Amino acid sequence: MNIQQEVEHLQCLIIGSGPAGYTAAIYAARADLKPVIYTGIVPGGQLTQTTDVDNFPGYPNGVTGPVMMEDLRAQAERFGTEVRFGYATKVDFAKDGGMHTVEIDNIKTITADTVIIATGATAKWLGLESEEKYNGFGVSACAVCDGFFFKGQDVAIVGAGDTAAEEATYLAKLCNKVHMLIRRDEFRASKAMVHRVMSTSNIEIHYNTEAEEIVGDGQVVTGVRVKNNQTQEEKVLDVTGFFVAIGHTPNTDLFKGILDMDETGYLITKPNVTATNIPGVFACGDVQDNVYRQAVTAAGTGCMAALEAERYLAAKESGE
Ligand code: NDP
């Protein structure tokens, strides 16, 4: 870190600006912790890349992801949160719970009594041009968020892990038919999940099958061209929805070797709380949750992180 520059000290630094980060900011600001939030390169996080959000409580007519994130930002600012565009590039957390140091954009150094990590996760995509073109217009990486829009229709889902199996059965309840595209000749998912898929009559499993192109009319998805990687046979499945469920990558590169994480990189928090292995450092939202991954659960853990930060500071101040 550059010791020549001016160092800014904060009581509470929040890294990441999805529902978890902003909710933590609302609570921390109302507790007078004067939080500063650094947005990361995608201010608003994953939800700014979706269209309609119909499952976040409080919006009876639904809301778009970008508008919801603007609302959350405005609410955090209303109580005095300072929202800054910037990206954490280096962290140096004090193992004994002393002052934590975070470098922003390689140039600015911040010390903080508490740090709330809400850097989220990034959905993995196949990398097809047509997938990007129709993202939000039939292509989705979240069945629970977007499945409802395909009620009674035929859809396809890619993936063979627990997420794909869970999302396929979720979609099967809403949709007429679910085509499950599996690139190998077997699932990766647990036996129980595979059993659930197998016993759902409107899921058709296509083994050794890869999506080659999402077909559309220029506006929305109308099908998917698939190829059997054993026979090289190609065909188009008529679907209006295309779900990608091939995993997520938690945004935790910065914390490798510093914070406890599982083998896939998700931060490990202590049971039922948001505390990490370093006192004064908390983690909330998708960066520590590979199971629910919902805006509302992220917001819930954001609230927890701020309350825990506040209690941590109060205990420290009173010499506990
Ligand atoms: P996983 O990494 O377990 O599975 C990803 C799946 O996507 C694999 O089947 C993989 O295929 C497939 N895949 C990856 N890249 C491509 C590609 N380019 N084209 C086609 N298919 C591809 O991710 P999950 O999100 O399913 O699960 C992550 C973790 O979360 C796991 O540990 C899982 O057990 C856990 N989880 C638990 C749940 C629960 O307990 N209820 C629910 C959801 C997740 P291949 O098998 O060929 O590599």
Short mmCIF file of C-alpha atoms and ligand atoms in Angstrom, two decimals:
data_model
loop_
_atom_site.label_atom_id
_atom_site.label_comp_id
_atom_site.label_asym_id
_atom_site.label_seq_id
_atom_site.Cartn_x
_atom_site.Cartn_y
_atom_site.Cartn_z
CA MET A 1 0.00 0.00 0.00
CA ASN A 2 1.12 3.55 -0.72
CA ILE A 3 1.93 5.12 2.62
CA GLN A 4 2.44 8.60 1.09
CA GLN A 5 -1.22 9.21 0.42
CA GLU A 6 -3.84 10.42 2.85
CA VAL A 7 -5.59 7.59 4.62
CA GLU A 8 -9.29 7.90 5.31
CA HIS A 9 -10.75 6.25 8.38
CA LEU A 10 -14.29 4.85 8.53
CA GLN A 11 -16.34 3.08 11.16
CA CYS A 12 -18.04 0.95 8.55
CA LEU A 13 -16.94 0.22 5.00
CA ILE A 14 -19.26 -1.74 2.74
CA ILE A 15 -17.89 -3.40 -0.39
CA GLY A 16 -20.50 -4.17 -3.06
CA SER A 17 -23.79 -2.58 -4.04
CA GLY A 18 -26.38 -5.31 -4.58
CA PRO A 19 -29.39 -5.79 -2.28
CA ALA A 20 -27.08 -7.07 0.49
CA GLY A 21 -24.72 -4.08 0.39
CA TYR A 22 -27.47 -1.46 0.18
CA THR A 23 -29.53 -3.05 2.94
CA ALA A 24 -26.44 -3.20 5.16
CA ALA A 25 -25.93 0.49 4.33
CA ILE A 26 -29.51 1.43 5.28
CA TYR A 27 -29.15 -0.23 8.69
CA ALA A 28 -25.59 0.99 9.30
CA ALA A 29 -26.51 4.57 8.38
CA ARG A 30 -29.56 4.54 10.65
CA ALA A 31 -27.27 3.31 13.45
CA ASP A 32 -25.07 6.36 12.78
CA LEU A 33 -22.07 4.33 11.63
CA LYS A 34 -21.67 6.75 8.69
CA PRO A 35 -21.10 3.95 6.19
CA VAL A 36 -19.36 4.38 2.88
CA ILE A 37 -20.25 1.89 0.17
CA TYR A 38 -18.01 1.16 -2.78
CA THR A 39 -20.16 -0.01 -5.65
CA GLY A 40 -17.76 -2.23 -7.59
CA ILE A 41 -17.73 -2.18 -11.39
CA VAL A 42 -21.43 -3.02 -11.71
CA PRO A 43 -23.22 -0.55 -9.41
CA GLY A 44 -26.40 -2.28 -8.26
CA GLY A 45 -24.99 -5.74 -8.89
CA GLN A 46 -26.60 -8.70 -10.67
CA LEU A 47 -30.12 -7.26 -10.53
CA THR A 48 -29.22 -4.43 -12.87
CA GLN A 49 -28.79 -7.10 -15.53
CA THR A 50 -32.30 -8.53 -15.16
CA THR A 51 -35.59 -7.14 -16.38
CA ASP A 52 -38.68 -7.65 -14.21
CA VAL A 53 -38.49 -8.53 -10.52
CA ASP A 54 -41.84 -9.82 -9.27
CA ASN A 55 -40.79 -11.60 -6.09
CA PHE A 56 -39.29 -8.83 -3.95
CA PRO A 57 -41.79 -7.96 -1.21
CA GLY A 58 -43.20 -4.45 -1.34
CA TYR A 59 -43.64 -4.11 -5.09
CA PRO A 60 -47.21 -5.35 -5.75
CA ASN A 61 -46.93 -4.58 -9.45
CA GLY A 62 -43.35 -5.77 -9.83
CA VAL A 63 -40.37 -3.59 -10.60
CA THR A 64 -37.43 -3.75 -12.96
CA GLY A 65 -34.07 -4.75 -11.49
CA PRO A 66 -32.39 -1.40 -12.30
CA VAL A 67 -35.26 0.63 -10.78
CA MET A 68 -35.25 -1.50 -7.63
CA MET A 69 -31.53 -0.96 -7.20
CA GLU A 70 -31.97 2.81 -7.70
CA ASP A 71 -34.66 2.73 -4.98
CA LEU A 72 -32.32 0.85 -2.62
CA ARG A 73 -29.49 3.28 -3.33
CA ALA A 74 -31.75 6.30 -2.70
CA GLN A 75 -32.97 4.75 0.55
CA ALA A 76 -29.39 4.14 1.72
CA GLU A 77 -28.42 7.73 0.79
CA ARG A 78 -31.46 9.17 2.57
CA PHE A 79 -29.91 8.13 5.89
CA GLY A 80 -26.47 9.46 5.06
CA THR A 81 -24.70 6.58 3.33
CA GLU A 82 -22.02 7.81 0.99
CA VAL A 83 -22.14 5.81 -2.23
CA ARG A 84 -18.90 5.90 -4.20
CA PHE A 85 -17.99 4.32 -7.51
CA GLY A 86 -14.86 2.27 -6.95
CA TYR A 87 -13.44 -1.21 -6.72
CA ALA A 88 -11.58 -2.77 -3.80
CA THR A 89 -8.22 -3.93 -5.12
CA LYS A 90 -6.43 -5.11 -1.98
CA VAL A 91 -7.35 -5.92 1.59
CA ASP A 92 -5.30 -6.28 4.72
CA PHE A 93 -7.54 -7.47 7.53
CA ALA A 94 -6.28 -7.37 11.13
CA LYS A 95 -6.57 -10.90 12.52
CA ASP A 96 -6.88 -9.61 16.07
CA GLY A 97 -9.85 -7.40 15.14
CA GLY A 98 -7.78 -4.21 15.00
CA MET A 99 -7.94 -1.75 12.13
CA HIS A 100 -8.69 -3.21 8.71
CA THR A 101 -7.13 -1.71 5.61
CA VAL A 102 -8.70 -1.72 2.17
CA GLU A 103 -7.21 -0.27 -0.98
CA ILE A 104 -9.61 1.17 -3.58
CA ASP A 105 -8.79 1.29 -7.31
CA ASN A 106 -5.10 0.76 -6.39
CA ILE A 107 -4.84 4.40 -5.30
CA LYS A 108 -6.88 5.13 -2.21
CA THR A 109 -6.35 3.61 1.21
CA ILE A 110 -9.14 3.27 3.73
CA THR A 111 -8.90 2.00 7.27
CA ALA A 112 -12.09 0.74 8.85
CA ASP A 113 -13.24 -0.61 12.20
CA THR A 114 -15.71 -2.88 10.44
CA VAL A 115 -15.90 -4.13 6.86
CA ILE A 116 -19.05 -5.62 5.35
CA ILE A 117 -18.38 -7.72 2.27
CA ALA A 118 -21.26 -7.88 -0.19
CA THR A 119 -19.42 -8.53 -3.43
CA GLY A 120 -21.95 -11.09 -4.69
CA ALA A 121 -21.53 -13.81 -7.25
CA THR A 122 -21.50 -13.92 -11.01
CA ALA A 123 -23.62 -16.38 -12.94
CA LYS A 124 -21.68 -18.49 -15.40
CA TRP A 125 -22.84 -18.29 -18.99
CA LEU A 126 -22.22 -20.53 -21.97
CA GLY A 127 -20.59 -17.68 -23.86
CA LEU A 128 -22.82 -17.80 -26.96
CA GLU A 129 -23.41 -14.55 -28.80
CA SER A 130 -27.15 -15.31 -29.08
CA GLU A 131 -27.29 -15.96 -25.34
CA GLU A 132 -26.11 -12.42 -24.69
CA LYS A 133 -28.43 -10.99 -27.35
CA TYR A 134 -31.55 -12.48 -25.74
CA ASN A 135 -30.50 -12.10 -22.10
CA GLY A 136 -33.60 -10.73 -20.36
CA PHE A 137 -35.75 -11.53 -23.42
CA GLY A 138 -36.14 -15.26 -22.88
CA VAL A 139 -32.64 -16.07 -21.61
CA SER A 140 -32.15 -16.15 -17.85
CA ALA A 141 -29.75 -17.51 -15.25
CA CYS A 142 -32.39 -17.67 -12.50
CA ALA A 143 -35.45 -19.90 -12.79
CA VAL A 144 -36.88 -18.76 -9.47
CA CYS A 145 -36.69 -15.13 -10.61
CA ASP A 146 -37.95 -15.53 -14.15
CA GLY A 147 -39.75 -18.89 -14.43
CA PHE A 148 -43.12 -17.31 -13.80
CA PHE A 149 -42.93 -15.40 -17.09
CA PHE A 150 -42.97 -18.74 -18.95
CA LYS A 151 -46.07 -20.20 -17.32
CA GLY A 152 -47.66 -22.86 -19.53
CA GLN A 153 -44.86 -22.59 -22.12
CA ASP A 154 -42.01 -24.88 -23.21
CA VAL A 155 -38.53 -24.02 -21.92
CA ALA A 156 -35.00 -25.46 -21.90
CA ILE A 157 -32.45 -25.52 -19.12
CA VAL A 158 -28.71 -26.23 -19.38
CA GLY A 159 -26.76 -27.90 -16.58
CA ALA A 160 -26.67 -31.12 -14.62
CA GLY A 161 -25.73 -30.04 -11.12
CA ASP A 162 -27.96 -29.54 -8.08
CA THR A 163 -28.94 -26.04 -9.21
CA ALA A 164 -30.05 -27.23 -12.66
CA ALA A 165 -31.93 -30.19 -11.14
CA GLU A 166 -33.66 -27.96 -8.60
CA GLU A 167 -34.49 -25.29 -11.17
CA ALA A 168 -35.74 -27.87 -13.70
CA THR A 169 -38.23 -29.26 -11.19
CA TYR A 170 -39.23 -25.71 -10.21
CA LEU A 171 -39.86 -24.85 -13.88
CA ALA A 172 -41.72 -28.13 -14.44
CA LYS A 173 -44.39 -26.98 -11.99
CA LEU A 174 -45.00 -23.80 -13.99
CA CYS A 175 -44.23 -24.75 -17.55
CA ASN A 176 -45.78 -27.13 -20.04
CA LYS A 177 -42.48 -28.86 -20.80
CA VAL A 178 -38.87 -28.56 -19.68
CA HIS A 179 -36.03 -29.76 -21.91
CA MET A 180 -32.95 -30.43 -19.80
CA LEU A 181 -29.69 -30.24 -21.75
CA ILE A 182 -26.85 -32.26 -20.22
CA ARG A 183 -23.45 -32.21 -21.91
CA ARG A 184 -22.27 -35.60 -20.60
CA ASP A 185 -24.16 -38.87 -20.30
CA GLU A 186 -24.74 -38.37 -16.59
CA PHE A 187 -25.78 -35.89 -13.95
CA ARG A 188 -23.46 -34.18 -11.50
CA ALA A 189 -26.34 -33.54 -9.08
CA SER A 190 -26.96 -35.58 -5.93
CA LYS A 191 -28.92 -38.84 -6.21
CA ALA A 192 -31.94 -37.37 -4.45
CA MET A 193 -32.12 -34.45 -6.89
CA VAL A 194 -31.66 -36.74 -9.90
CA HIS A 195 -34.49 -38.91 -8.60
CA ARG A 196 -36.70 -35.86 -8.33
CA VAL A 197 -35.96 -34.88 -11.94
CA MET A 198 -36.47 -38.43 -13.20
CA SER A 199 -39.84 -38.70 -11.55
CA THR A 200 -41.13 -35.44 -13.05
CA SER A 201 -43.08 -36.41 -16.15
CA ASN A 202 -42.81 -33.13 -18.08
CA ILE A 203 -39.00 -32.93 -17.93
CA GLU A 204 -37.32 -34.41 -20.99
CA ILE A 205 -33.63 -35.14 -20.48
CA HIS A 206 -31.28 -34.79 -23.45
CA TYR A 207 -27.92 -36.38 -22.59
CA ASN A 208 -24.73 -35.62 -24.54
CA THR A 209 -26.44 -32.49 -25.74
CA GLU A 210 -25.08 -28.96 -26.06
CA ALA A 211 -26.79 -25.71 -26.93
CA GLU A 212 -25.31 -24.32 -30.14
CA GLU A 213 -27.45 -21.23 -30.61
CA ILE A 214 -30.43 -19.51 -29.06
CA VAL A 215 -32.89 -18.90 -31.86
CA GLY A 216 -35.11 -15.81 -31.79
CA ASP A 217 -37.20 -13.47 -33.90
CA GLY A 218 -34.99 -10.49 -33.11
CA GLN A 219 -37.09 -9.61 -30.05
CA VAL A 220 -37.60 -12.78 -28.01
CA VAL A 221 -36.48 -16.40 -27.89
CA THR A 222 -38.33 -18.86 -30.11
CA GLY A 223 -36.08 -21.91 -29.83
CA VAL A 224 -32.68 -23.41 -29.20
CA ARG A 225 -30.51 -25.24 -31.70
CA VAL A 226 -28.91 -28.21 -29.98
CA LYS A 227 -26.32 -30.75 -31.03
CA ASN A 228 -25.74 -34.28 -29.81
CA ASN A 229 -21.98 -34.37 -29.21
CA GLN A 230 -21.85 -38.16 -29.86
CA THR A 231 -23.87 -38.41 -33.08
CA GLN A 232 -23.33 -34.75 -34.20
CA GLU A 233 -27.06 -34.64 -34.93
CA GLU A 234 -28.54 -31.15 -34.72
CA LYS A 235 -32.13 -30.04 -34.16
CA VAL A 236 -34.11 -27.05 -32.98
CA LEU A 237 -36.24 -27.35 -29.85
CA ASP A 238 -39.18 -24.94 -29.85
CA VAL A 239 -38.90 -23.07 -26.54
CA THR A 240 -39.66 -19.53 -25.42
CA GLY A 241 -37.41 -19.64 -22.36
CA PHE A 242 -33.76 -20.67 -22.06
CA PHE A 243 -32.30 -21.07 -18.59
CA VAL A 244 -28.60 -21.39 -17.86
CA ALA A 245 -27.84 -23.22 -14.61
CA ILE A 246 -24.18 -24.13 -14.92
CA GLY A 247 -23.05 -22.60 -11.66
CA HIS A 248 -22.02 -19.27 -10.17
CA THR A 249 -18.65 -17.86 -9.30
CA PRO A 250 -18.52 -15.97 -6.01
CA ASN A 251 -16.59 -12.71 -6.27
CA THR A 252 -13.97 -13.59 -3.68
CA ASP A 253 -10.60 -13.52 -5.47
CA LEU A 254 -9.58 -10.57 -3.32
CA PHE A 255 -10.05 -12.56 -0.10
CA LYS A 256 -8.19 -15.76 -1.07
CA GLY A 257 -5.85 -16.87 1.68
CA ILE A 258 -7.31 -14.24 4.03
CA LEU A 259 -10.91 -15.25 4.72
CA ASP A 260 -12.19 -18.79 5.17
CA MET A 261 -13.95 -20.05 2.06
CA ASP A 262 -15.29 -23.36 0.83
CA GLU A 263 -13.73 -25.31 -2.04
CA THR A 264 -15.81 -23.35 -4.59
CA GLY A 265 -14.79 -19.96 -3.19
CA TYR A 266 -17.90 -19.01 -1.20
CA LEU A 267 -17.05 -17.18 2.03
CA ILE A 268 -17.77 -19.18 5.16
CA THR A 269 -19.60 -17.32 7.89
CA LYS A 270 -20.16 -18.55 11.44
CA PRO A 271 -23.42 -20.50 11.94
CA ASN A 272 -26.53 -18.27 11.89
CA VAL A 273 -24.54 -15.02 11.74
CA THR A 274 -22.56 -13.08 9.13
CA ALA A 275 -19.24 -12.99 11.01
CA THR A 276 -16.23 -14.29 9.08
CA ASN A 277 -13.09 -15.76 10.65
CA ILE A 278 -11.75 -12.21 11.15
CA PRO A 279 -13.32 -10.13 13.94
CA GLY A 280 -14.99 -7.02 12.53
CA VAL A 281 -15.30 -8.43 8.99
CA PHE A 282 -18.77 -9.58 7.97
CA ALA A 283 -20.09 -11.17 4.78
CA CYS A 284 -23.62 -11.04 3.42
CA GLY A 285 -25.56 -11.86 0.27
CA ASP A 286 -24.57 -14.21 -2.53
CA VAL A 287 -20.87 -14.08 -1.70
CA GLN A 288 -21.64 -16.39 1.23
CA ASP A 289 -24.80 -18.13 -0.04
CA ASN A 290 -24.80 -20.77 -2.74
CA VAL A 291 -28.22 -22.11 -1.82
CA TYR A 292 -30.90 -19.39 -1.87
CA ARG A 293 -29.28 -16.62 -3.97
CA GLN A 294 -32.37 -14.38 -3.87
CA ALA A 295 -32.51 -10.58 -3.62
CA VAL A 296 -34.65 -10.84 -0.52
CA THR A 297 -32.32 -13.29 1.26
CA ALA A 298 -29.35 -11.13 0.31
CA ALA A 299 -31.14 -8.10 1.79
CA GLY A 300 -31.89 -10.11 4.94
CA THR A 301 -28.27 -11.04 5.50
CA GLY A 302 -27.26 -7.44 4.70
CA CYS A 303 -29.43 -6.32 7.59
CA MET A 304 -27.82 -8.95 9.83
CA ALA A 305 -24.31 -7.84 8.88
CA ALA A 306 -25.02 -4.20 9.77
CA LEU A 307 -26.62 -5.11 13.10
CA GLU A 308 -23.68 -7.35 13.92
CA ALA A 309 -21.20 -4.62 12.93
CA GLU A 310 -23.02 -2.19 15.21
CA ARG A 311 -22.97 -4.63 18.13
CA TYR A 312 -19.32 -5.44 17.49
CA LEU A 313 -18.40 -1.73 17.66
CA ALA A 314 -20.51 -1.18 20.78
CA ALA A 315 -18.84 -4.12 22.53
CA LYS A 316 -15.41 -2.88 21.50
CA GLU A 317 -16.15 0.63 22.74
CA SER A 318 -17.31 -0.63 26.11
CA GLY A 319 -14.13 -2.72 26.38
CA GLU A 320 -15.85 -6.11 26.25
P1 NDP B 1 -22.10 -27.35 -10.25
O1 NDP B 1 -20.73 -26.83 -10.51
O2 NDP B 1 -22.30 -28.40 -9.23
O3 NDP B 1 -22.69 -27.94 -11.61
C1 NDP B 1 -22.58 -27.23 -12.79
C2 NDP B 1 -23.20 -28.07 -13.88
O4 NDP B 1 -23.19 -27.30 -15.08
C3 NDP B 1 -22.45 -29.37 -14.16
O5 NDP B 1 -23.36 -30.40 -14.42
C4 NDP B 1 -21.65 -29.03 -15.42
O6 NDP B 1 -21.47 -30.12 -16.28
C5 NDP B 1 -22.56 -28.06 -16.10
N1 NDP B 1 -21.81 -27.17 -16.97
C6 NDP B 1 -20.77 -26.36 -16.63
N2 NDP B 1 -20.35 -25.68 -17.71
C7 NDP B 1 -21.14 -26.07 -18.74
C8 NDP B 1 -21.20 -25.73 -20.11
N3 NDP B 1 -20.38 -24.82 -20.64
N4 NDP B 1 -22.13 -26.33 -20.87
C9 NDP B 1 -22.99 -27.23 -20.35
N5 NDP B 1 -22.99 -27.59 -19.07
C10 NDP B 1 -22.07 -27.02 -18.27
O7 NDP B 1 -22.99 -26.02 -9.97
P2 NDP B 1 -24.38 -25.88 -9.19
O8 NDP B 1 -24.76 -24.44 -9.31
O9 NDP B 1 -25.35 -26.87 -9.69
O10 NDP B 1 -24.04 -26.19 -7.68
C11 NDP B 1 -23.02 -25.46 -6.98
C12 NDP B 1 -22.91 -26.00 -5.56
O11 NDP B 1 -24.07 -25.65 -4.83
C13 NDP B 1 -22.82 -27.53 -5.51
O12 NDP B 1 -21.96 -27.89 -4.47
C14 NDP B 1 -24.23 -27.95 -5.21
O13 NDP B 1 -24.31 -29.21 -4.56
C15 NDP B 1 -24.70 -26.80 -4.30
N6 NDP B 1 -26.15 -26.65 -4.38
C16 NDP B 1 -26.92 -27.24 -3.43
C17 NDP B 1 -28.27 -27.15 -3.46
C18 NDP B 1 -29.05 -27.80 -2.40
O14 NDP B 1 -28.47 -28.43 -1.54
N7 NDP B 1 -30.36 -27.68 -2.40
C19 NDP B 1 -28.99 -26.42 -4.52
C20 NDP B 1 -28.10 -25.85 -5.49
C21 NDP B 1 -26.75 -25.97 -5.42
P3 NDP B 1 -20.46 -31.34 -15.93
O15 NDP B 1 -21.18 -32.15 -14.90
O16 NDP B 1 -20.33 -32.01 -17.25
O17 NDP B 1 -19.21 -30.71 -15.44
#
